[in-house]
mmCIF file of C-alpha atoms in Angstrom:
data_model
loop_
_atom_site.group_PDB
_atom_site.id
_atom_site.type_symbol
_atom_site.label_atom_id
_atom_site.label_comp_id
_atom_site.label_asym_id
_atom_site.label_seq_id
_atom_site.Cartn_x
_atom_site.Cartn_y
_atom_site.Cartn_z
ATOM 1 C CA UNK A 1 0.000 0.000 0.000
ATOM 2 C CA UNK A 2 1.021 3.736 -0.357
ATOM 3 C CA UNK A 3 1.094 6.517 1.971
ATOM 4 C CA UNK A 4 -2.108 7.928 0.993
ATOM 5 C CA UNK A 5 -3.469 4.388 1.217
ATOM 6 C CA UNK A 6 -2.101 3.574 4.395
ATOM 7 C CA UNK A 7 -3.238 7.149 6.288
ATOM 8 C CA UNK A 8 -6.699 6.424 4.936
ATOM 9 C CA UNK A 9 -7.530 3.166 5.723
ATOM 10 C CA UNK A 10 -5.756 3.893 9.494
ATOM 11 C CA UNK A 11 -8.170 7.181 9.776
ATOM 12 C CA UNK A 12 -11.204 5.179 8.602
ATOM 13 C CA UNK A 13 -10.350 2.306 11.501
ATOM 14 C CA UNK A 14 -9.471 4.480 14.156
ATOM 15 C CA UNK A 15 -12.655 6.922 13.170
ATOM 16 C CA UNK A 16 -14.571 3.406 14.006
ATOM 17 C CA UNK A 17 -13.683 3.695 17.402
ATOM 18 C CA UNK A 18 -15.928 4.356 20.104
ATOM 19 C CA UNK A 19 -15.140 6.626 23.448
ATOM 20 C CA UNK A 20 -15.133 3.408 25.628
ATOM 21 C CA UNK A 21 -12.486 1.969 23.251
ATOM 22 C CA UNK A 22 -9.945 5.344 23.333
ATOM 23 C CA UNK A 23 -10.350 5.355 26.606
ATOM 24 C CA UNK A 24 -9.657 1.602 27.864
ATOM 25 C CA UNK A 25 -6.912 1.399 25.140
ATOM 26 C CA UNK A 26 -5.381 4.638 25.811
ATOM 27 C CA UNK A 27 -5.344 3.617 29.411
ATOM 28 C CA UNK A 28 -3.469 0.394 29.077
ATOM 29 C CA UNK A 29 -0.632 2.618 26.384
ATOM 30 C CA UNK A 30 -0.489 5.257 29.381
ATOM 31 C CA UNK A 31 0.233 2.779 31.850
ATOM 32 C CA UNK A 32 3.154 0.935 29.720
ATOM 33 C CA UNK A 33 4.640 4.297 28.905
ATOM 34 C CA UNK A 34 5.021 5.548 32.356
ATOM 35 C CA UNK A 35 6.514 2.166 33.542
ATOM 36 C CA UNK A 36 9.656 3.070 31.311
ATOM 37 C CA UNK A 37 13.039 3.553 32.552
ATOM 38 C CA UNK A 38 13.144 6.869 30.481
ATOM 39 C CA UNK A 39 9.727 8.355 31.396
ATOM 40 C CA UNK A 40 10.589 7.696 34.986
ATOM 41 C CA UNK A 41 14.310 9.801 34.284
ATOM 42 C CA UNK A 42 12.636 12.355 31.615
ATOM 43 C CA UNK A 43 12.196 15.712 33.859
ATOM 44 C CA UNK A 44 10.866 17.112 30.434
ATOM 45 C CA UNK A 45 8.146 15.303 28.759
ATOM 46 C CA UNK A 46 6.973 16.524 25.046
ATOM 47 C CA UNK A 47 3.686 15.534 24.354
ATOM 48 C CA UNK A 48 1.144 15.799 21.509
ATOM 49 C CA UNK A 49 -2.225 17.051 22.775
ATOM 50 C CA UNK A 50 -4.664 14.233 21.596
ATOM 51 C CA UNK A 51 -7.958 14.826 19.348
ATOM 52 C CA UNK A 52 -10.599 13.095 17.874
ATOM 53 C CA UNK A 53 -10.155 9.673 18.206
ATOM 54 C CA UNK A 54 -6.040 9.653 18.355
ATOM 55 C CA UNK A 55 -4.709 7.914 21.953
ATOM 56 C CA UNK A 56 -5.487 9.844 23.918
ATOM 57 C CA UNK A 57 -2.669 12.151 25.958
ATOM 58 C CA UNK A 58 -4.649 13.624 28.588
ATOM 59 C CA UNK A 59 -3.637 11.043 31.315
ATOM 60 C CA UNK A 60 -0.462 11.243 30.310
ATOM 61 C CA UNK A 61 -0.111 15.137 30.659
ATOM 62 C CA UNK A 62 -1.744 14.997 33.606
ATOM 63 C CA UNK A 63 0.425 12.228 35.672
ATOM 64 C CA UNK A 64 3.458 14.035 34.112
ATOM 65 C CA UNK A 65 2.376 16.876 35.742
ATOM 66 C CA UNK A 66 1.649 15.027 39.037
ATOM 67 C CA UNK A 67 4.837 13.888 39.377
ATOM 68 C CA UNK A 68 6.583 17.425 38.998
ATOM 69 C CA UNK A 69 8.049 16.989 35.303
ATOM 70 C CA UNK A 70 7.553 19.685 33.300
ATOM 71 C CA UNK A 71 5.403 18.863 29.980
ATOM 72 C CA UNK A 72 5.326 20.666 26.834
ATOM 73 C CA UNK A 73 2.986 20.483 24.130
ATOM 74 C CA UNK A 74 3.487 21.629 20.180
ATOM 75 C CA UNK A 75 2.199 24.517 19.225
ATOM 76 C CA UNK A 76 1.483 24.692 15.166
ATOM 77 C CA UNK A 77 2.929 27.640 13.158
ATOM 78 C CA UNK A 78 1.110 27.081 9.875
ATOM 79 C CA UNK A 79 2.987 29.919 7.989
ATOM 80 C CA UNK A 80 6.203 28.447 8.645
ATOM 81 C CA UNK A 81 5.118 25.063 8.832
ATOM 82 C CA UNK A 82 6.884 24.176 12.144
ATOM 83 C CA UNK A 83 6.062 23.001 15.617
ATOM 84 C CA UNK A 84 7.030 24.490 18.780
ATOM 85 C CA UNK A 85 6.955 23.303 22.485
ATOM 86 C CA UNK A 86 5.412 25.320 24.644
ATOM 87 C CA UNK A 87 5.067 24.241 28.535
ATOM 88 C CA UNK A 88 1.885 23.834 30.025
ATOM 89 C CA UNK A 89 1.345 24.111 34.250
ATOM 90 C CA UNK A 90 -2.278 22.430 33.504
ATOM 91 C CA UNK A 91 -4.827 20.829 31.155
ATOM 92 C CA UNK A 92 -6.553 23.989 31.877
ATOM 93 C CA UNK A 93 -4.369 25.782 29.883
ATOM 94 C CA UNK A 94 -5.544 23.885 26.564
ATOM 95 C CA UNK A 95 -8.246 25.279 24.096
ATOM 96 C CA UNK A 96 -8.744 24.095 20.238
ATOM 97 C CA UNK A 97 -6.079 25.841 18.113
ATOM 98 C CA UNK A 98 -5.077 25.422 14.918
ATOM 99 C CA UNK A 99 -6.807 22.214 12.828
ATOM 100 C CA UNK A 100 -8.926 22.334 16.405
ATOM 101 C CA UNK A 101 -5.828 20.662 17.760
ATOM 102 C CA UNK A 102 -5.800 21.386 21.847
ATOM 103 C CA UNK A 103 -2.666 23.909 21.972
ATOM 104 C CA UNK A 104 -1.829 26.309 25.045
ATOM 105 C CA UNK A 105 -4.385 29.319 25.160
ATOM 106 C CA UNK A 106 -2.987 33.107 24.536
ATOM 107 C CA UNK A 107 -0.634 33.808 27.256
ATOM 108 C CA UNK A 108 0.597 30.647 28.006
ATOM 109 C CA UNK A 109 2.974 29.896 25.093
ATOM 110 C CA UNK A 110 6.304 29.417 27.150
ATOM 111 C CA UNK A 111 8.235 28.256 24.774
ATOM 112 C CA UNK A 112 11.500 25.987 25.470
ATOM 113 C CA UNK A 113 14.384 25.049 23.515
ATOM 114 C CA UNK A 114 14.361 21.666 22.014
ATOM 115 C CA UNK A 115 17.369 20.716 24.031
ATOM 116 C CA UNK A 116 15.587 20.652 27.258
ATOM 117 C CA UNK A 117 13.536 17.531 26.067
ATOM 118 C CA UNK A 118 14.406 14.064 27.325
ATOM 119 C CA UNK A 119 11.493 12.160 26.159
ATOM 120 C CA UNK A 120 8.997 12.405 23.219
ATOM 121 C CA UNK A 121 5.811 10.784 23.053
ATOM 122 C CA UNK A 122 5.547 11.564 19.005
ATOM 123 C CA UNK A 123 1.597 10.777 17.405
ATOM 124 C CA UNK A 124 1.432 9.044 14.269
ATOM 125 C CA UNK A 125 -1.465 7.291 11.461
ATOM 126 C CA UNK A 126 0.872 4.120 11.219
ATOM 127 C CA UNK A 127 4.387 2.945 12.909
ATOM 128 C CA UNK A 128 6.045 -0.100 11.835
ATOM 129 C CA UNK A 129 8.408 -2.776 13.774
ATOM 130 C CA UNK A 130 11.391 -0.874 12.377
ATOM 131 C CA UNK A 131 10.374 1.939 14.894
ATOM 132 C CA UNK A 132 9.685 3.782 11.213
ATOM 133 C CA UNK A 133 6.435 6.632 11.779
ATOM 134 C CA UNK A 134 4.150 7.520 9.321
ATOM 135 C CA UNK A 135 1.918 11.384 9.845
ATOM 136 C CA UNK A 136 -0.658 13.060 8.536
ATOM 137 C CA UNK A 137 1.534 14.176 5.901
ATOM 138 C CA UNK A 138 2.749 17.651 6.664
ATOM 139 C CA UNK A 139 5.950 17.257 7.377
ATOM 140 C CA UNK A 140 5.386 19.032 11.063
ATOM 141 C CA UNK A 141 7.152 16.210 12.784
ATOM 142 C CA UNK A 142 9.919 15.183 10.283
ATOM 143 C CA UNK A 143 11.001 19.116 10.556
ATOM 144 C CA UNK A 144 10.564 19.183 14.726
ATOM 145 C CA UNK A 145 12.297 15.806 15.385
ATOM 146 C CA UNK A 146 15.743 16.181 14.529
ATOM 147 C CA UNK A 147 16.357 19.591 16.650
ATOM 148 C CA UNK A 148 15.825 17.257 19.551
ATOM 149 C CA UNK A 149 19.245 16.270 21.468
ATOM 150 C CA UNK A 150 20.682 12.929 20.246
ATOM 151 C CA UNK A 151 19.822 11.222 23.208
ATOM 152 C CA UNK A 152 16.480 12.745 23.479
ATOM 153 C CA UNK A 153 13.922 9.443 23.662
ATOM 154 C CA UNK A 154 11.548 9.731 20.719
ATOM 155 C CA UNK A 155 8.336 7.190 21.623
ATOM 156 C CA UNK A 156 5.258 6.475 19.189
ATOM 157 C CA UNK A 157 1.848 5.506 20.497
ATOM 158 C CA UNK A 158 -0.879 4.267 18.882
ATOM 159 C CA UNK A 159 -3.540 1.406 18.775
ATOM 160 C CA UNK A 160 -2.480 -2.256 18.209
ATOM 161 C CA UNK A 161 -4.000 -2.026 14.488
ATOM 162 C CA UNK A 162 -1.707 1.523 13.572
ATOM 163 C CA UNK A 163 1.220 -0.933 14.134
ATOM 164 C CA UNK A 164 2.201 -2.752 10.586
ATOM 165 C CA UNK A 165 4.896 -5.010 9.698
ATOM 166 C CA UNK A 166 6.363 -2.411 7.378
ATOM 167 C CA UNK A 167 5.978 1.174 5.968
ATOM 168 C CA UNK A 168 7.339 2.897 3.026
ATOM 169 C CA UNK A 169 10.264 5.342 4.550
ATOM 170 C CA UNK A 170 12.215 7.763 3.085
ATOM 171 C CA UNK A 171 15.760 8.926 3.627
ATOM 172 C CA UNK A 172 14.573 11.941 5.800
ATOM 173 C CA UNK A 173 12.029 9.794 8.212
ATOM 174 C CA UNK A 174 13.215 9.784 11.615
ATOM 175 C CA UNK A 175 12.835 6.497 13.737
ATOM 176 C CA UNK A 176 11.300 6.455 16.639
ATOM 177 C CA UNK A 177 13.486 4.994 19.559
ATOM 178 C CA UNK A 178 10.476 2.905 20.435
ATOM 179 C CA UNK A 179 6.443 2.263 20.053
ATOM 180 C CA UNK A 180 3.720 1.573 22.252
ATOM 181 C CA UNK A 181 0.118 0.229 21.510
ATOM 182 C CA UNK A 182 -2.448 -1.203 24.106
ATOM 183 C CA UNK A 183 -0.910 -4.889 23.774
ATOM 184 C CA UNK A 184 2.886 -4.363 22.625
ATOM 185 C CA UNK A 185 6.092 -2.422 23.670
ATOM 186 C CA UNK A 186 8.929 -2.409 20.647
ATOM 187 C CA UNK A 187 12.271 -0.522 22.411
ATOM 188 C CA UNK A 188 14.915 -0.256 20.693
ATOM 189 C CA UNK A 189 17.888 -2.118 21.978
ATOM 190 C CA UNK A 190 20.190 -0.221 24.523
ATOM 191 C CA UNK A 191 16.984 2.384 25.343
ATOM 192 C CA UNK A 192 15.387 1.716 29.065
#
């Protein structure tokens, strides 16, 4: 299948989804992720800010939070095409910005360097067991990716039927250093 083919058919199946199913399967993703040796060392946490049917984050933010890590959330700059992380204190600070994506309401875009982040938590339509990631296609994420640190911990989440054997990559694709659905953990060797 192609890109185009692949991003449909995984909007069309995760569309299918009811609440009851994001919720119980983003619960049982949230709980693997946080048992990882790197969440538990990450003091900054970059998150996507989940909508419609994606898995969802807001768990995540908010036991981040709990624990006194600092989170961070992208923030899209259509005219530039770029992401930036901006901190959040709360899920409070959230409101539908661009695309309706949840981003940090006017006044709270702290922004921080890319080099502050430790660990990742990158969305994606499809990941494969190569740790490859495929988007929605704008580039956002293959152009906010490689300003983190080298040993920044890049981690993909999504639902056990986003995960395929194999997806068409290009040279410029970054790999994620591991992937998480309700049922399966992939890490990379040598990552904790």
């Amino acid at each position: 299948m192609t890109k185009t083919e692949i991003r449909k058919r995984m909007e069309m199946l995760r569309s299918s989804l009811t609440h009851d199913d994001v919720v119980s399967r983003s619960m049982a993703i949230e709980k693997s992720l946080t048992s990882l040796k790197a969440y538990e060392k990450a003091a900054v946490v970059f998150t996507y800010a989940s909508f419609r049917n994606e898995v969802s984050t807001n768990t995540i933010i908010q036991k981040a939070l709990n624990c006194g890590k600092r989170v961070a959330v992208p923030v899209c700059i259509t005219k530039d095409k770029v992401l930036l992380p901006c901190e959040i204190e709360s899920l409070d600070d959230l409101v539908p910005g661009t695309w309706g994506i949840p981003e940090p309401k006017e006044g709270k875009h702290k922004v921080i360097e890319c080099s502050e982040i430790d660990l990742a938590v990158v969305p994606g339509l499809s990941f494969d067991r190569q740790f490859n990631r495929l988007g929605y296609g704008a580039g956002y994420y293959d152009r906010f990716l490689p300003a983190l640190r080298k040993d920044a911990i890049k981690i993909g989440i999504c639902y056990d039927f986003q995960l395929i054997e194999q997806l068409p990559s290009e040279p410029f694709d970054i790999p994620m250093d591991g992937v998480i659905t309700e049922s399966t953990v992939l890490i990379r060797p040598g990552i904790k």
